Short mmCIF file of C-alpha atoms in Angstrom, two decimals:
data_model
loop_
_atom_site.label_atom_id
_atom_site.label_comp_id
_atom_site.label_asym_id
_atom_site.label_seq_id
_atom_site.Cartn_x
_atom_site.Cartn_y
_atom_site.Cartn_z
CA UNK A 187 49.25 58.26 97.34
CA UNK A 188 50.33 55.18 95.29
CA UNK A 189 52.80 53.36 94.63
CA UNK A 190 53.88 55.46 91.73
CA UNK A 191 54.14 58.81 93.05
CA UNK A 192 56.11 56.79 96.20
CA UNK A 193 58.29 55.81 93.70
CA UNK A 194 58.75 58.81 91.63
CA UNK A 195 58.64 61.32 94.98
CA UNK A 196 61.33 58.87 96.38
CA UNK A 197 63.62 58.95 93.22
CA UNK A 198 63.37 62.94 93.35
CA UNK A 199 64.83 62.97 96.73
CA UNK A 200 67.07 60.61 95.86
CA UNK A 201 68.59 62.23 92.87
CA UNK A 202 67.93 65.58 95.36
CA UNK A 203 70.47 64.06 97.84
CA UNK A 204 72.83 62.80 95.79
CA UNK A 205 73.16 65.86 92.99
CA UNK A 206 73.56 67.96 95.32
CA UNK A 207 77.17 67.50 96.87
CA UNK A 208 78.10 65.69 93.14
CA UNK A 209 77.33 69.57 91.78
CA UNK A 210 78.80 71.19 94.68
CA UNK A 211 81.98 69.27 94.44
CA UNK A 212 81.84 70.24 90.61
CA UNK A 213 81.73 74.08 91.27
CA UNK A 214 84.76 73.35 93.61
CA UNK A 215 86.58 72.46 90.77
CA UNK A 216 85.90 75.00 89.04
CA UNK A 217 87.93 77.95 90.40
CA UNK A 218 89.37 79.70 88.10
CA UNK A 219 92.94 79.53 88.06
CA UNK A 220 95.03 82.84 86.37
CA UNK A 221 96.96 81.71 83.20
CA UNK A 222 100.35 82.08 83.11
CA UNK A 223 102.13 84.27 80.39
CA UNK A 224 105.35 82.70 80.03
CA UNK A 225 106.27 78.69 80.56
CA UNK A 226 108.01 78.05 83.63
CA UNK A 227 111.32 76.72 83.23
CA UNK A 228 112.16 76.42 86.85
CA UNK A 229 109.06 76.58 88.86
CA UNK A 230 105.79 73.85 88.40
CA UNK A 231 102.85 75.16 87.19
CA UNK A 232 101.79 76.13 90.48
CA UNK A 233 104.97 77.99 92.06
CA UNK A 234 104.90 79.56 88.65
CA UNK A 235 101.14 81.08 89.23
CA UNK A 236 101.94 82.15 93.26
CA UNK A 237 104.92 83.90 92.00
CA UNK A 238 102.70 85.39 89.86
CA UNK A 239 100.24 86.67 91.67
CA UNK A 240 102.83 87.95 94.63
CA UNK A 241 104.62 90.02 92.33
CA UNK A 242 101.18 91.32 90.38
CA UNK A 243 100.19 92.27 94.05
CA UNK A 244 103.71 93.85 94.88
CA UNK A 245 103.68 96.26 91.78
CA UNK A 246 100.05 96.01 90.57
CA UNK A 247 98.90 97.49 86.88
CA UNK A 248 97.59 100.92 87.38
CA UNK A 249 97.95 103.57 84.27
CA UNK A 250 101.22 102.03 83.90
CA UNK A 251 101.78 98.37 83.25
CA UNK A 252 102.26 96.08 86.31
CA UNK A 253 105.04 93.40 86.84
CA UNK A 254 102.71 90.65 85.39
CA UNK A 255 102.61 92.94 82.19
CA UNK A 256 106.13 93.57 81.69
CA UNK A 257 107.25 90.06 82.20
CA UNK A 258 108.18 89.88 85.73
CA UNK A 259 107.45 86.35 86.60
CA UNK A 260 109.37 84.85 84.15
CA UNK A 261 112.03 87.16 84.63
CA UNK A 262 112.18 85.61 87.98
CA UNK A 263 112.03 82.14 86.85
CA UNK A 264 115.18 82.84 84.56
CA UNK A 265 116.84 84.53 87.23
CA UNK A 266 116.44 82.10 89.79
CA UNK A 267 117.34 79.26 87.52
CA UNK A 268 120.56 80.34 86.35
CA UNK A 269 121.62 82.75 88.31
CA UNK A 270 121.01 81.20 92.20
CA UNK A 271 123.12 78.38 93.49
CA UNK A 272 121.31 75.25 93.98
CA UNK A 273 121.21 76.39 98.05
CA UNK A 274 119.83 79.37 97.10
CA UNK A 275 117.22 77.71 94.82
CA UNK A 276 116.37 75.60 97.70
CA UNK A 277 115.83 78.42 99.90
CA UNK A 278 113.62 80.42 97.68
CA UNK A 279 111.48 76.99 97.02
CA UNK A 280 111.19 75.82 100.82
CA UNK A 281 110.01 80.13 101.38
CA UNK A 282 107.70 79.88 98.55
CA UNK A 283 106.08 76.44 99.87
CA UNK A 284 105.62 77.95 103.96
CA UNK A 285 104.22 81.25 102.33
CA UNK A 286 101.66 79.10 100.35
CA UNK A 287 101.41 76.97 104.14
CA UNK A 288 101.37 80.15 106.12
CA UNK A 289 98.50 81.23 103.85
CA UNK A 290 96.63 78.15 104.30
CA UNK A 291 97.30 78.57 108.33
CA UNK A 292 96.08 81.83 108.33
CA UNK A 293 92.85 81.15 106.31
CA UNK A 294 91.99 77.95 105.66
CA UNK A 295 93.45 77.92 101.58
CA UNK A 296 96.09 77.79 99.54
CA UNK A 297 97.39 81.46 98.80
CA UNK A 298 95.97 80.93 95.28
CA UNK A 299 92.43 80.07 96.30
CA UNK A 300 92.35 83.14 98.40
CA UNK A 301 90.48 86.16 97.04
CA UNK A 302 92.43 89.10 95.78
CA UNK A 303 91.89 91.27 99.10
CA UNK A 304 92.65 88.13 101.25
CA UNK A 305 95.96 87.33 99.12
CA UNK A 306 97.08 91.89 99.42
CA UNK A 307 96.26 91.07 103.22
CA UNK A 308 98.06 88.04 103.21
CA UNK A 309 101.27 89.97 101.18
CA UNK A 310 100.50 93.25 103.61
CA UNK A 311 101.17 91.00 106.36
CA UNK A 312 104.06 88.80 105.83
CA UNK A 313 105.98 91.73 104.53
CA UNK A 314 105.76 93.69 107.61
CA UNK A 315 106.29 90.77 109.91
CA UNK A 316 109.15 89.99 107.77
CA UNK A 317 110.40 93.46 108.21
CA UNK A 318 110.07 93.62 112.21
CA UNK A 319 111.72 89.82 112.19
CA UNK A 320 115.01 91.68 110.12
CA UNK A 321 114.77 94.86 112.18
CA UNK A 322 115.24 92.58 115.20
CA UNK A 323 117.62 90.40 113.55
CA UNK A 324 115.77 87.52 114.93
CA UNK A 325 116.61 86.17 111.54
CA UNK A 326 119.09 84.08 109.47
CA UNK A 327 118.32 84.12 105.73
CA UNK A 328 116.35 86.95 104.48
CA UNK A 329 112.43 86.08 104.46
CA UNK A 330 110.79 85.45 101.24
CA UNK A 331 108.80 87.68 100.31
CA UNK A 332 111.35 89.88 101.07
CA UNK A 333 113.63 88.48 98.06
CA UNK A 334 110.37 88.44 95.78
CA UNK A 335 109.69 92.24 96.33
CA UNK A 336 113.82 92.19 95.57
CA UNK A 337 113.08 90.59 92.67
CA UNK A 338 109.57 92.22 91.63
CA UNK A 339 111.11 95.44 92.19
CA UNK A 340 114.48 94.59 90.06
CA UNK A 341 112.62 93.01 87.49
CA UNK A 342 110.33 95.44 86.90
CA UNK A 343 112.48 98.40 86.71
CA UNK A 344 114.95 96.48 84.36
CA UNK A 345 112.34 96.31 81.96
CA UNK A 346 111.58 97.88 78.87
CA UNK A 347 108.47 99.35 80.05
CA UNK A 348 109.25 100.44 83.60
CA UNK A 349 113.01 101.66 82.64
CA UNK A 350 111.17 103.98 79.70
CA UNK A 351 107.97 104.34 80.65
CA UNK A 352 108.07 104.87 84.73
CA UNK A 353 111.74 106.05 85.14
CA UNK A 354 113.61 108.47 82.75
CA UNK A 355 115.52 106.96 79.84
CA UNK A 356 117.12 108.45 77.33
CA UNK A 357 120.28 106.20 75.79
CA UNK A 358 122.68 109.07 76.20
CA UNK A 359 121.41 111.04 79.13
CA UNK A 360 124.30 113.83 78.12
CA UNK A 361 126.36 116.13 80.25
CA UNK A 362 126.69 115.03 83.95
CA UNK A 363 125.33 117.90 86.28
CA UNK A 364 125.87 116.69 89.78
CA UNK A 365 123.56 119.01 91.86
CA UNK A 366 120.45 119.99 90.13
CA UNK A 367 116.90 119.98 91.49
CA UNK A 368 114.67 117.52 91.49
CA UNK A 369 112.15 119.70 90.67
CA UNK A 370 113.91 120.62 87.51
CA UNK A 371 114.77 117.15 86.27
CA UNK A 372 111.50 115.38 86.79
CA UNK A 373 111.64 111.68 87.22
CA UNK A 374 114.79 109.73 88.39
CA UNK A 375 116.82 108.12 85.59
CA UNK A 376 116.76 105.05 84.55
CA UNK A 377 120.39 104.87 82.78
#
């Protein structure tokens, strides 16, 4: 071997160490992040997309349109910002940030970095811890993702599409008949 090839086998393992985390770190970057629907005008960016992707995995689309479809996020983020005193603001922001922690605790990444089973395990979880923790009373302020299925669940069903499309609407229902059964009626109503 000569000099040469030294020189041009040393520069290949050269560039060879040195691409090779510059790349890597690259295609870190590059997780894709969902885009939002609606601009936040409470939440960042970020609390925006969580929100997000809880309440997409709390009523997810099917047949029929999930909350991210009908607007459910941002019906949040309008709720929450002019609705909720600044305490309960608080509240909702300081469950939102140790859900994303909790997340990162319990896997080693941000709730949004998670993949899609990890984040329904993640949800699966918290709610039903959440819901021993209220059965016991062991605590104060309702848990968080306890107020976002609340406000999923609200918000979805206050909708256009899941008042007339997954309940029964009809603007003047008629006559009241107080004991009829279900089995005759169908679906619950939504006015």
């Amino acid at each position: 071997m000569d000099r040469r090839q030294a020189l041009q086998r040393a520069g290949l393992v050269l560039g060879y160490a040195i691409s090779a985390p510059v790349i890597a770190g690259i295609m870190n970057g590059c997780k894709s992040t969902p885009e939002l629907t609606y601009k936040p005008v409470f939440f960042t960016e970020e609390q925006a997309g969580l929100v997000s992707e809880v309440a997409a995995i709390i009523i997810p689309k099917t047949d029929t349109p999930g909350a991210k479809e009908v607007g459910v996020p941002a019906f949040i983020d309008q709720l929450i910002k002019q609705c909720y005193k600044k305490e309960d603001q608080d509240r909702f922001l300081a469950g939102l940030a140790e859900f994303d922690e909790g997340a990162k605790k319990a896997y080693g990444d941000a709730f949004m970095d998670l993949d899609p089973a990890k984040q329904k395990e993640y949800v699966k979880k918290t709610h039903d811890a959440a819901l021993d923790a209220a059965k016991a009373g062991t605590v104060k302020d309702k848990p968080f993702i306890l107020v976002a299925k609340e406000l999923t669940v609200v918000g979805f069903y206050t909708s256009e599409e899941g008042a007339s499309k997954i309940l029964q609407y009809a603007p003047v229902p008629g006559a009241f008949h107080g004991c009829v059964p279900m089995a005759e009626v169908g679906k619950t109503w939504a006015t």
